[in-house]
Amino acid sequence: MKRWLETYFDSPHRDILMSHPAKTEEEDYGVPAEMHDGEVDEEGWVRWRMLDSAVTEKQINDLVEKFVKPDSLNTTFSLPPLYIAYLSSQYVLNIYLRYDDFTIELPSLPSDFPLRGVQELWSSWRLLIEAGYIPFASYEDGAGPVCWDKNKPNQEEDYAVVWFDHDQLTDEEQLTREKLEQYAQPLFPSFREMLV
């Protein structure tokens, strides 16, 4: 995963990709001081650097256990190993995966609160999780959650990737598995294939 991140940022646009507003208050989403790679400019932006993560697999599993309950068959959900590697290898910001017609944003992993993005996704989309769709990223500037379909695993402990337009998710009473299957827009057979 570290190599994949280095390759992602190895671009003529590296300075832009690795710039973000600096953290100004304890609760904001800016770059934590330990990730600064230089001085904050007059507009409050700073170049940042990746750091080795201290996130443990136990912390990740505890978060999964808190939000993703076993289904009626008592089947538990395990995050794809590659996503666990993403969450635990580096503190990183601004991961926008660009495809021909759309962009997917992976959660930022700032050093002061690395799992906040995942926690916020799961808090916001509890009903999706209950229906078997596990959010892990955002589609096109917040157009909706990108999810794993827990009911469509593959042989490599990975899942089919779908996305939902948030405009179709406004009626909470309609967020049943049956209804959601109609709204699920397929993207990739797995997270691994999404990253290729």
Short mmCIF file of C-alpha atoms in Angstrom, two decimals:
data_model
loop_
_atom_site.label_atom_id
_atom_site.label_comp_id
_atom_site.label_asym_id
_atom_site.label_seq_id
_atom_site.Cartn_x
_atom_site.Cartn_y
_atom_site.Cartn_z
CA MET A 1 0.00 0.00 0.00
CA LYS A 2 2.89 2.40 0.72
CA ARG A 3 4.16 1.82 -2.80
CA TRP A 4 0.69 2.41 -4.24
CA LEU A 5 0.42 5.72 -2.34
CA GLU A 6 3.86 6.83 -3.53
CA THR A 7 2.87 6.00 -7.10
CA TYR A 8 -0.40 7.90 -6.69
CA PHE A 9 1.44 11.05 -5.59
CA ASP A 10 4.26 10.61 -8.12
CA SER A 11 2.79 13.10 -10.54
CA PRO A 12 3.65 16.47 -12.09
CA HIS A 13 0.82 17.75 -9.85
CA ARG A 14 2.42 16.47 -6.63
CA ASP A 15 2.67 19.95 -5.09
CA ILE A 16 -1.03 20.52 -5.65
CA LEU A 17 -2.05 17.04 -4.51
CA MET A 18 0.02 17.36 -1.36
CA SER A 19 -1.22 20.81 -0.33
CA HIS A 20 -4.16 21.38 1.98
CA PRO A 21 -5.33 24.04 4.45
CA ALA A 22 -3.42 23.87 7.72
CA LYS A 23 -5.22 22.94 10.92
CA THR A 24 -6.18 26.09 12.80
CA GLU A 25 -8.44 24.69 15.52
CA GLU A 26 -8.48 21.43 17.44
CA GLU A 27 -11.65 20.16 15.73
CA ASP A 28 -11.03 21.28 12.15
CA TYR A 29 -10.00 19.10 9.22
CA GLY A 30 -6.75 20.82 8.33
CA VAL A 31 -3.26 19.37 8.15
CA PRO A 32 -1.99 18.48 11.65
CA ALA A 33 1.32 20.18 12.55
CA GLU A 34 3.30 16.90 12.49
CA MET A 35 2.30 16.39 8.82
CA HIS A 36 3.48 19.85 7.70
CA ASP A 37 6.23 19.79 5.09
CA GLY A 38 7.24 23.44 5.15
CA GLU A 39 5.68 26.70 6.27
CA VAL A 40 1.99 27.63 6.13
CA ASP A 41 1.49 30.19 3.35
CA GLU A 42 -0.32 33.52 3.65
CA GLU A 43 -3.62 31.87 2.58
CA GLY A 44 -3.36 29.18 5.28
CA TRP A 45 -2.28 26.33 3.00
CA VAL A 46 0.63 24.04 3.68
CA ARG A 47 2.39 21.26 1.82
CA TRP A 48 2.00 18.03 3.78
CA ARG A 49 3.89 14.77 3.92
CA MET A 50 2.87 11.19 4.48
CA LEU A 51 3.89 9.65 7.78
CA ASP A 52 3.94 6.05 8.90
CA SER A 53 0.64 5.24 10.56
CA ALA A 54 0.20 4.03 14.11
CA VAL A 55 -3.33 2.76 13.42
CA THR A 56 -3.60 -0.87 14.49
CA GLU A 57 -5.69 -3.66 13.07
CA LYS A 58 -7.35 -3.88 16.49
CA GLN A 59 -8.49 -0.23 16.27
CA ILE A 60 -9.90 -0.91 12.81
CA ASN A 61 -11.65 -4.10 13.94
CA ASP A 62 -13.09 -2.31 16.99
CA LEU A 63 -14.57 0.32 14.68
CA VAL A 64 -16.04 -2.38 12.42
CA GLU A 65 -17.49 -4.14 15.45
CA LYS A 66 -19.08 -0.90 16.68
CA PHE A 67 -20.83 -0.07 13.40
CA VAL A 68 -21.25 -3.29 11.40
CA LYS A 69 -23.33 -5.77 13.35
CA PRO A 70 -23.61 -9.45 12.35
CA ASP A 71 -26.58 -10.10 10.04
CA SER A 72 -29.56 -12.38 10.74
CA LEU A 73 -27.43 -15.42 9.89
CA ASN A 74 -24.83 -14.19 12.42
CA THR A 75 -22.37 -13.57 9.57
CA THR A 76 -19.76 -10.99 10.47
CA PHE A 77 -18.18 -8.54 8.07
CA SER A 78 -14.42 -8.21 7.55
CA LEU A 79 -12.90 -5.29 5.74
CA PRO A 80 -10.97 -6.19 2.59
CA PRO A 81 -7.29 -6.69 3.53
CA LEU A 82 -6.22 -4.01 1.04
CA TYR A 83 -8.50 -1.44 2.72
CA ILE A 84 -7.08 -2.40 6.12
CA ALA A 85 -3.64 -1.76 4.62
CA TYR A 86 -4.84 1.64 3.36
CA LEU A 87 -6.15 2.60 6.81
CA SER A 88 -3.05 1.44 8.66
CA SER A 89 0.00 2.09 6.47
CA GLN A 90 0.30 5.89 6.13
CA TYR A 91 -1.26 9.09 7.37
CA VAL A 92 -2.40 10.65 4.11
CA LEU A 93 -4.80 13.28 2.74
CA ASN A 94 -6.46 14.09 -0.60
CA ILE A 95 -6.89 10.70 -2.28
CA TYR A 96 -9.08 11.34 -5.32
CA LEU A 97 -9.21 8.39 -7.70
CA ARG A 98 -10.01 9.65 -11.20
CA TYR A 99 -11.70 7.42 -13.72
CA ASP A 100 -13.03 8.25 -17.21
CA ASP A 101 -16.39 9.64 -16.07
CA PHE A 102 -16.19 10.06 -12.31
CA THR A 103 -14.02 10.53 -9.23
CA ILE A 104 -13.97 8.61 -5.95
CA GLU A 105 -12.56 10.15 -2.77
CA LEU A 106 -11.09 7.83 -0.17
CA PRO A 107 -11.23 9.09 3.42
CA SER A 108 -8.31 11.24 4.51
CA LEU A 109 -6.21 9.77 7.31
CA PRO A 110 -4.76 12.71 9.26
CA SER A 111 -2.27 11.83 11.98
CA ASP A 112 -4.36 13.35 14.78
CA PHE A 113 -7.61 11.48 13.97
CA PRO A 114 -6.94 8.95 11.20
CA LEU A 115 -10.18 6.97 11.36
CA ARG A 116 -12.51 9.99 11.62
CA GLY A 117 -13.49 9.87 7.92
CA VAL A 118 -14.52 6.22 8.09
CA GLN A 119 -16.30 6.76 11.40
CA GLU A 120 -18.25 9.70 9.93
CA LEU A 121 -19.23 7.69 6.84
CA TRP A 122 -20.50 4.85 8.99
CA SER A 123 -22.32 7.18 11.39
CA SER A 124 -24.03 8.94 8.48
CA TRP A 125 -25.09 5.80 6.65
CA ARG A 126 -26.15 3.38 9.40
CA LEU A 127 -29.24 2.29 7.46
CA LEU A 128 -27.12 1.36 4.46
CA ILE A 129 -24.90 -0.71 6.73
CA GLU A 130 -27.93 -2.47 8.21
CA ALA A 131 -29.01 -3.35 4.65
CA GLY A 132 -25.58 -4.84 3.86
CA TYR A 133 -23.89 -1.92 2.08
CA ILE A 134 -20.72 -0.76 3.81
CA PRO A 135 -19.63 2.80 2.84
CA PHE A 136 -15.90 3.31 2.41
CA ALA A 137 -15.53 6.34 0.11
CA SER A 138 -17.47 9.18 -1.55
CA TYR A 139 -18.54 9.55 -5.16
CA GLU A 140 -18.03 12.79 -7.15
CA ASP A 141 -17.77 15.64 -4.62
CA GLY A 142 -20.17 14.12 -2.13
CA ALA A 143 -22.82 12.92 -4.62
CA GLY A 144 -23.24 9.78 -2.55
CA PRO A 145 -21.51 6.96 -0.70
CA VAL A 146 -19.37 4.33 -2.41
CA CYS A 147 -19.99 0.99 -0.70
CA TRP A 148 -19.08 -2.65 -0.58
CA ASP A 149 -22.00 -4.97 -1.13
CA LYS A 150 -21.60 -7.29 1.85
CA ASN A 151 -23.85 -9.82 0.10
CA LYS A 152 -21.48 -10.07 -2.89
CA PRO A 153 -18.12 -11.25 -1.55
CA ASN A 154 -15.43 -12.75 -3.74
CA GLN A 155 -12.79 -15.38 -3.01
CA GLU A 156 -10.20 -12.82 -1.85
CA GLU A 157 -12.14 -11.38 1.12
CA ASP A 158 -13.23 -8.46 -1.02
CA TYR A 159 -16.66 -7.27 -2.19
CA ALA A 160 -18.40 -5.78 -5.21
CA VAL A 161 -18.23 -1.95 -5.21
CA VAL A 162 -21.39 0.09 -5.81
CA TRP A 163 -22.45 3.69 -5.25
CA PHE A 164 -25.70 5.39 -4.30
CA ASP A 165 -26.93 8.82 -5.32
CA HIS A 166 -27.71 10.49 -1.99
CA ASP A 167 -30.87 12.02 -3.54
CA GLN A 168 -32.31 8.50 -3.71
CA LEU A 169 -31.58 7.87 -0.03
CA THR A 170 -33.78 10.53 1.54
CA ASP A 171 -36.73 8.37 2.64
CA GLU A 172 -35.43 6.32 5.56
CA GLU A 173 -38.46 4.02 5.49
CA GLN A 174 -37.50 2.98 1.96
CA LEU A 175 -33.92 2.00 2.83
CA THR A 176 -34.55 -1.72 2.85
CA ARG A 177 -32.23 -4.16 1.11
CA GLU A 178 -34.88 -4.78 -1.55
CA LYS A 179 -35.27 -1.07 -2.39
CA LEU A 180 -31.56 -0.34 -2.17
CA GLU A 181 -30.74 -3.09 -4.68
CA GLN A 182 -32.65 -1.00 -7.24
CA TYR A 183 -30.55 2.09 -6.50
CA ALA A 184 -27.15 0.41 -6.24
CA GLN A 185 -25.05 1.45 -9.22
CA PRO A 186 -22.25 -1.08 -9.91
CA LEU A 187 -18.73 0.31 -10.21
CA PHE A 188 -16.14 -2.46 -9.76
CA PRO A 189 -16.07 -6.19 -8.97
CA SER A 190 -13.83 -5.47 -5.94
CA PHE A 191 -11.84 -2.83 -4.06
CA ARG A 192 -8.62 -4.30 -5.46
CA GLU A 193 -9.86 -3.83 -9.02
CA MET A 194 -10.93 -0.29 -8.15
CA LEU A 195 -7.32 0.56 -7.27
CA VAL A 196 -5.76 -0.94 -10.41
#
